[in-house]
Amino acid sequence: MKRALVLLTVLLGTFLVAGEARAAVQRVQFTSGSTYLIVEFLDDDLVHFELASGTSPGTGSALFTTPQVAKKDYTGPSSFSQSGNTLTTASMKVEVTAGTLCVRVSDPVRQLYEACPRNLTQAWKGLTITKGSIQNAYGLGEQFFMGGSSDGDWVGRSRTPGGPYGNAMAYDTDNGPVGNAQIPVLFGVGASNLNYGLLLDQVYKQEWNLTGDPWTVDTWGDQLRWYTMTGPDLPDLRKDYMELTGRPPVPPKKAFGMWVSEFGYDNWAEIDSRLNGLRAAKFPVDGFVLDLPWFGGVTAGSDNTRMGTLSWDTANFPNPATTISNYQANKGIGLMTIEESYVGKNLAEHADLANRGYLVRSGCATCSPVYLTANDWWGRGGMIDWTQDAAADYWQTTKRQPLIDQGIMGHWLDLGEPEMYDAADWTSGVLPGKHAHADYHNVYNLKWAESIARGYASSTKRPFVLARSGAAGMQRYGVAMWSADIGSKLTALAQQQNAQLHMSMSGIDYYGSDIGGFRREMLDSDLNELYTQWFADGAWFEVPIRPHTENLCNCAQTSPDAIGHTASNLANLRQRYELAPYYYSLAHRAYLYGEPVVPPLVYQYQNDANVREMGHEKLIGRDLLVGVVAGANERKRDVYLPAGSWFDYASGEKLTSTGQWFTDRPLWVGGAFRLPAFARAGAIIPKMYVDDKTMNVVGKRTDATTRNELVARVYTDPAASNFTLYEDDGATTGYQSGAVRTTLLSQQLSGSTATVTVAASSGTYTGAPASRTNVVELVSDTQASAVTLNGTTLTQHATKAAFDAATSGWYNAGGNLIVAKSASTSVTTAKTFAFTLGQAPASMTFRCDNGTTTTGQSVYAVGSVPQLGGWSVAGAVKLSPTAYPTWTGTIGKLPPNTSIEWKCVKRQETNFPDTADQWQPGGNTTFTSPASGTGGTTTGAF
């Protein structure tokens, strides 16, 4: 021990000036016997460690980083001091224990963890990390569990590799073949904002055991290198992680729409048939995804497979350039093509790549290419070495770029774990002097994606990439990930949502699934119900929205017009398209600031113990909260709302929460299955105008008109709030050099006046409108009695029809909604709408006579407006037996001045059934709602 202390003192004296240092990366080395530890401070709240047994690289240069890390130009902490073995910056403190080289990290007042070496002289080595006061942990990439739950953090669990080298597609009976992608960032959370982030920058497989205290993490590699981030809360920590590994570029706007897929479309006629069906049913759609048949498919067990041609099968897909151009220009859709890393042995492409040394080799630098024969459903042959940039760039130039030039928009990177490999292979590698399979396996897909981003860098087009596997930093290459060949099971749908929670906290903002499940043979429940729920979940949480399944038999459906509850599918898809400007603005914020698009509730409410393990509810940005549904016969669910005021997104109902559960929220609204969704008071949600003529997310319409109005759904709150709308051309990288328009939207409720301002826009882009109509959808507790625009009174219209026909004005829409609009106005002019609130909403007393009922049955009113269920019995309003068998009830927030039809129905009280036991006989009862206040009594009878 005395010898270790002497060495420590010498090293500290050599590399650190005592007292305070300023604004440079600080490195300090500690040793104990043959073991060394280097502590590298990159910022006030970011430290990098290297721990190993052997020869130290010294402190004269930056510590090594793997391809997972993007930022390498940190300037150091603003202040730095040393006292003995204690190193301190403005935001953290690191204490090193002489002899053991254990590291204690604090924030700087509260200890976050202590990490100690574990089996450092062995090949399988790692760290012990004290759990301490940490209660929950998030991140660590993608792993599915048995049990069919959306909930769960990592504490009490083990994060295990998917295969012998890490990343793999792993099968279980609850989920089917699903992704296990290693993204080694962990966010630990304790009480009162105690938190930290830790990135283990290793490419080798890792196993994290968080079941006890201390936690353990084990991996291969000569050195252990990890980063630690400190900060005030999870948003700060995640932003630091995104800065370190790279923020995601903004995807093409079309990526936020629906892309229909199956394995696989055999020819253009199949795609046309699906597209015609969708268009006839008035579904918007942005693209189709082409599986293996586009290049001619594969031949199992054969060297003559077409896997690796990456060129069109022109017998079934003739004239691709012309067809793609027609799809884009006239039909409003793009195409994404699948590609793999495997190349059939007898292909000319294999010979060419082999001659150039661009294939993975059989064990040495001069060996012949590997010949892959196991799991040969795709054929037999070799594998591209993506760790060679020259190989990747050659493939981009000769194979992928011609597709891009033809108009292909997206690239689907399949089997990238990699799925098939020779364990004794040799690659150029990503680590100095390391060429074995284990040395590159978990960054293979990362390097593949990197090569595509590099290929796009010389053009102005944005990359749009869908990958099955990945690593930390995957997001910076424009990649969305999906969960592999997931089974068609409700348990898998539920677990998808838990995986998404951790993928969001691992930096993957765009994460999805094969909606409806790829492996239909695993189905053990009603397929239509499963698809309807999955499609509803996907329409809220996934980018892109991508139904997909195996359909080699040409007997399965994936298009939402042909499977599931089609009216629900249409309603959920149109809602997603309406929200495209909101999602797209969130994508800009992800690019600019590293903010998540679909975070878990704990991200914003980390001190709320109720949400710490919650994956069955999610946020969209900061302002929308949505509940997951994944279960048989689901017609209602309970919803937890964090403390504050919230508005039901469908009905406008205001709920004030102390941090509590709201029970029995209906899932069938207006005849459609809807996830329960809520907007935070003060939320401002920009929207897109969507109707049955909407073709795609960029605004193409079947009637060739332009609907570019700025629509803002605003939820009143006394606290001033704002949201920035981001707009650009949706297709190029111009936004990165300033070709983007921002518009600040703000609101505040003061007394009985709600003010909404659409500020003058800043910036422009090719195709940006110079003027536009501005629509404010104000959600409040009451109706309005007057609305002004920049001080001038707007005309009140009695009905929606009159409002729609006018160029400007406003109307009370019912359901806590007031809608106002300006005439087309220059975007450089600020528009301030002032709503005078307080007017009593329109209401009526409904009476049903002769309503004799049986046990469990009640009388309801159902009718033609949303407040009466929109003729959906599930949404009917229950009346009270005030003078049995007469039932009455006052129903408020009706659309005023509106002719409304309704009937009495008898219905079972439980589980919101969509069928009535008995309808009121004869014709509908009709009345006209009042302009404000009560309109008296309207009566029906059995």
PDB file of C-alpha atoms in Angstrom, residues 134 136-139 185-190 192-198 229-242 501 504-505 593-596 599-608 611-612:
ATOM      1  CA  ILE A 134     -30.339   5.582  -6.767  1.00  0.00           C
ATOM      2  CA  ASN A 136     -34.431   3.690 -10.767  1.00  0.00           C
ATOM      3  CA  ALA A 137     -32.400   3.365 -13.948  1.00  0.00           C
ATOM      4  CA  TYR A 138     -33.166   3.842 -17.648  1.00  0.00           C
ATOM      5  CA  GLY A 139     -31.540   3.376 -21.053  1.00  0.00           C
ATOM      6  CA  VAL A 185     -25.884   4.451 -21.554  1.00  0.00           C
ATOM      7  CA  LEU A 186     -27.489   4.305 -18.117  1.00  0.00           C
ATOM      8  CA  PHE A 187     -29.396   7.091 -16.375  1.00  0.00           C
ATOM      9  CA  GLY A 188     -29.727   6.619 -12.624  1.00  0.00           C
ATOM     10  CA  VAL A 189     -32.385   8.528 -10.664  1.00  0.00           C
ATOM     11  CA  GLY A 190     -32.898   8.961  -6.929  1.00  0.00           C
ATOM     12  CA  SER A 192     -34.930  15.068  -5.034  1.00  0.00           C
ATOM     13  CA  ASN A 193     -33.223  15.197  -8.434  1.00  0.00           C
ATOM     14  CA  LEU A 194     -30.347  12.959  -7.460  1.00  0.00           C
ATOM     15  CA  ASN A 195     -29.254  11.637 -10.864  1.00  0.00           C
ATOM     16  CA  TYR A 196     -26.401  10.904 -13.230  1.00  0.00           C
ATOM     17  CA  GLY A 197     -25.691   9.469 -16.652  1.00  0.00           C
ATOM     18  CA  LEU A 198     -23.052   6.834 -17.432  1.00  0.00           C
ATOM     19  CA  MET A 229     -22.513  13.122 -16.649  1.00  0.00           C
ATOM     20  CA  THR A 230     -23.927  15.169 -13.791  1.00  0.00           C
ATOM     21  CA  GLY A 231     -26.691  17.736 -13.941  1.00  0.00           C
ATOM     22  CA  PRO A 232     -29.831  19.097 -12.319  1.00  0.00           C
ATOM     23  CA  ASP A 233     -32.308  16.687 -13.938  1.00  0.00           C
ATOM     24  CA  LEU A 234     -32.877  14.053 -16.600  1.00  0.00           C
ATOM     25  CA  PRO A 235     -33.440  16.575 -19.428  1.00  0.00           C
ATOM     26  CA  ASP A 236     -30.023  18.076 -18.749  1.00  0.00           C
ATOM     27  CA  LEU A 237     -28.345  14.666 -18.557  1.00  0.00           C
ATOM     28  CA  ARG A 238     -29.909  13.388 -21.757  1.00  0.00           C
ATOM     29  CA  LYS A 239     -28.954  16.560 -23.615  1.00  0.00           C
ATOM     30  CA  ASP A 240     -25.361  16.065 -22.466  1.00  0.00           C
ATOM     31  CA  TYR A 241     -25.459  12.479 -23.714  1.00  0.00           C
ATOM     32  CA  MET A 242     -26.877  13.587 -27.064  1.00  0.00           C
ATOM     33  CA  LEU A 501     -39.136   3.797 -23.032  1.00  0.00           C
ATOM     34  CA  SER A 504     -35.876   6.979 -25.913  1.00  0.00           C
ATOM     35  CA  MET A 505     -33.590   7.289 -22.905  1.00  0.00           C
ATOM     36  CA  TYR A 593     -31.150  20.682 -28.434  1.00  0.00           C
ATOM     37  CA  GLY A 594     -31.220  16.904 -28.021  1.00  0.00           C
ATOM     38  CA  GLU A 595     -34.770  16.888 -26.660  1.00  0.00           C
ATOM     39  CA  PRO A 596     -36.692  13.599 -26.983  1.00  0.00           C
ATOM     40  CA  PRO A 599     -40.078  10.518 -23.821  1.00  0.00           C
ATOM     41  CA  PRO A 600     -41.290   8.506 -20.840  1.00  0.00           C
ATOM     42  CA  LEU A 601     -43.119  10.451 -18.140  1.00  0.00           C
ATOM     43  CA  VAL A 602     -40.145  10.163 -15.811  1.00  0.00           C
ATOM     44  CA  TYR A 603     -38.194  12.429 -18.174  1.00  0.00           C
ATOM     45  CA  GLN A 604     -40.366  15.419 -17.214  1.00  0.00           C
ATOM     46  CA  TYR A 605     -41.628  14.238 -13.802  1.00  0.00           C
ATOM     47  CA  GLN A 606     -38.685  12.430 -12.266  1.00  0.00           C
ATOM     48  CA  ASN A 607     -39.656  13.220  -8.665  1.00  0.00           C
ATOM     49  CA  ASP A 608     -43.140  11.727  -9.110  1.00  0.00           C
ATOM     50  CA  VAL A 611     -44.217   7.424 -13.012  1.00  0.00           C
ATOM     51  CA  ARG A 612     -40.760   6.045 -12.238  1.00  0.00           C
TER      52      ARG A 612
END
